[in-house]
Amino acid sequence: MISPTGKVKWNREAIFKLLSNEKYTGWVLLQKTMSICGTQFKNEGELDQVLITHHHDAIISTQDFETVQQMKNERAKAPVHEMKMTLSF
């Protein structure tokens, strides 16, 4: 699969974005952001969000996506010295 930048080799940022965005599971989450006076802000509960499942073909499974989210959350909670050991690829 070619990367979003058209290269054969994917970089870490592209992989991180792919594994962090629900759109790649075939879902669409509406109202992630909001616009006030032309400035866009992250919606942190001010507006209700709507999740549409099976909107389009997925390129990663829902199970893989949820597993990655759990792993990311666990790593974010880990002390720095533990993260160095678990972040190696």
C-alpha positions as YAML, in Angstrom:
chain: A
units: angstrom
residues:
- id: 1
  name: MET
  ca: [0.00, 0.00, 0.00]
- id: 2
  name: ILE
  ca: [1.32, 3.44, -0.93]
- id: 3
  name: SER
  ca: [1.57, 6.03, 1.87]
- id: 4
  name: PRO
  ca: [-0.56, 9.20, 1.86]
- id: 5
  name: THR
  ca: [2.47, 11.09, 0.54]
- id: 6
  name: GLY
  ca: [2.77, 8.64, -2.38]
- id: 7
  name: LYS
  ca: [5.83, 6.81, -1.06]
- id: 8
  name: VAL
  ca: [6.26, 3.06, -0.70]
- id: 9
  name: LYS
  ca: [7.73, 3.40, 2.81]
- id: 10
  name: TRP
  ca: [5.40, 4.74, 5.52]
- id: 11
  name: ASN
  ca: [6.78, 7.07, 8.19]
- id: 12
  name: ARG
  ca: [5.87, 6.97, 11.91]
- id: 13
  name: GLU
  ca: [3.60, 10.00, 11.71]
- id: 14
  name: ALA
  ca: [1.50, 8.49, 8.90]
- id: 15
  name: ILE
  ca: [1.17, 5.20, 10.78]
- id: 16
  name: PHE
  ca: [0.28, 7.01, 14.02]
- id: 17
  name: LYS
  ca: [-2.41, 9.03, 12.23]
- id: 18
  name: LEU
  ca: [-3.82, 5.93, 10.58]
- id: 19
  name: LEU
  ca: [-4.01, 4.11, 13.90]
- id: 20
  name: SER
  ca: [-5.51, 7.15, 15.69]
- id: 21
  name: ASN
  ca: [-8.29, 8.06, 13.27]
- id: 22
  name: GLU
  ca: [-11.56, 6.15, 13.40]
- id: 23
  name: LYS
  ca: [-12.22, 6.92, 9.72]
- id: 24
  name: TYR
  ca: [-9.89, 4.08, 8.73]
- id: 25
  name: THR
  ca: [-12.26, 1.61, 10.46]
- id: 26
  name: GLY
  ca: [-15.13, 2.69, 8.21]
- id: 27
  name: TRP
  ca: [-16.60, 4.95, 10.88]
- id: 28
  name: VAL
  ca: [-17.23, 8.69, 10.70]
- id: 29
  name: LEU
  ca: [-17.37, 10.80, 13.88]
- id: 30
  name: LEU
  ca: [-19.19, 14.06, 13.23]
- id: 31
  name: GLN
  ca: [-18.54, 17.30, 15.15]
- id: 32
  name: LYS
  ca: [-15.01, 16.50, 16.37]
- id: 33
  name: THR
  ca: [-14.37, 20.21, 15.99]
- id: 34
  name: MET
  ca: [-16.46, 23.36, 16.00]
- id: 35
  name: SER
  ca: [-16.04, 26.78, 14.46]
- id: 36
  name: ILE
  ca: [-16.58, 30.01, 16.38]
- id: 37
  name: CYS
  ca: [-16.19, 33.28, 14.48]
- id: 38
  name: GLY
  ca: [-14.13, 31.51, 11.83]
- id: 39
  name: THR
  ca: [-11.74, 29.85, 14.30]
- id: 40
  name: GLN
  ca: [-11.79, 26.07, 14.63]
- id: 41
  name: PHE
  ca: [-11.69, 24.47, 18.09]
- id: 42
  name: LYS
  ca: [-11.68, 20.89, 19.34]
- id: 43
  name: ASN
  ca: [-15.14, 19.89, 20.55]
- id: 44
  name: GLU
  ca: [-14.62, 18.92, 24.19]
- id: 45
  name: GLY
  ca: [-18.26, 18.15, 24.96]
- id: 46
  name: GLU
  ca: [-19.82, 21.46, 23.98]
- id: 47
  name: LEU
  ca: [-21.62, 19.81, 21.05]
- id: 48
  name: ASP
  ca: [-23.05, 16.29, 20.77]
- id: 49
  name: GLN
  ca: [-21.02, 14.06, 18.49]
- id: 50
  name: VAL
  ca: [-22.56, 11.52, 16.11]
- id: 51
  name: LEU
  ca: [-20.80, 8.26, 15.21]
- id: 52
  name: ILE
  ca: [-21.76, 6.70, 11.89]
- id: 53
  name: THR
  ca: [-20.56, 3.10, 11.58]
- id: 54
  name: HIS
  ca: [-20.11, 1.14, 8.34]
- id: 55
  name: HIS
  ca: [-20.02, 4.41, 6.39]
- id: 56
  name: HIS
  ca: [-17.30, 3.20, 4.01]
- id: 57
  name: ASP
  ca: [-14.88, 0.30, 3.56]
- id: 58
  name: ALA
  ca: [-12.42, -0.10, 6.42]
- id: 59
  name: ILE
  ca: [-8.67, -0.51, 5.96]
- id: 60
  name: ILE
  ca: [-8.08, -1.55, 9.59]
- id: 61
  name: SER
  ca: [-10.39, -3.66, 11.71]
- id: 62
  name: THR
  ca: [-12.35, -2.18, 14.59]
- id: 63
  name: GLN
  ca: [-10.66, -4.71, 16.89]
- id: 64
  name: ASP
  ca: [-7.16, -3.62, 15.80]
- id: 65
  name: PHE
  ca: [-8.13, 0.04, 16.17]
- id: 66
  name: GLU
  ca: [-9.48, -0.48, 19.69]
- id: 67
  name: THR
  ca: [-6.41, -2.54, 20.68]
- id: 68
  name: VAL
  ca: [-4.11, 0.25, 19.50]
- id: 69
  name: GLN
  ca: [-6.14, 2.87, 21.42]
- id: 70
  name: GLN
  ca: [-5.84, 0.77, 24.59]
- id: 71
  name: MET
  ca: [-2.08, 0.35, 24.07]
- id: 72
  name: LYS
  ca: [-1.65, 4.10, 23.50]
- id: 73
  name: ASN
  ca: [-3.60, 4.88, 26.69]
- id: 74
  name: GLU
  ca: [-1.52, 2.40, 28.71]
- id: 75
  name: ARG
  ca: [1.72, 3.87, 27.39]
- id: 76
  name: ALA
  ca: [0.54, 7.41, 28.13]
- id: 77
  name: LYS
  ca: [-0.01, 6.40, 31.78]
- id: 78
  name: ALA
  ca: [3.34, 4.59, 32.12]
- id: 79
  name: PRO
  ca: [6.27, 6.32, 33.86]
- id: 80
  name: VAL
  ca: [8.91, 7.64, 31.46]
- id: 81
  name: HIS
  ca: [11.48, 4.92, 32.29]
- id: 82
  name: GLU
  ca: [8.90, 2.21, 31.47]
- id: 83
  name: MET
  ca: [7.93, 3.92, 28.20]
- id: 84
  name: LYS
  ca: [11.47, 3.67, 26.89]
- id: 85
  name: MET
  ca: [11.27, -0.10, 27.16]
- id: 86
  name: THR
  ca: [7.80, -0.47, 25.61]
- id: 87
  name: LEU
  ca: [8.15, 2.00, 22.74]
- id: 88
  name: SER
  ca: [10.73, 0.03, 20.78]
- id: 89
  name: PHE
  ca: [9.48, -1.31, 17.45]
...
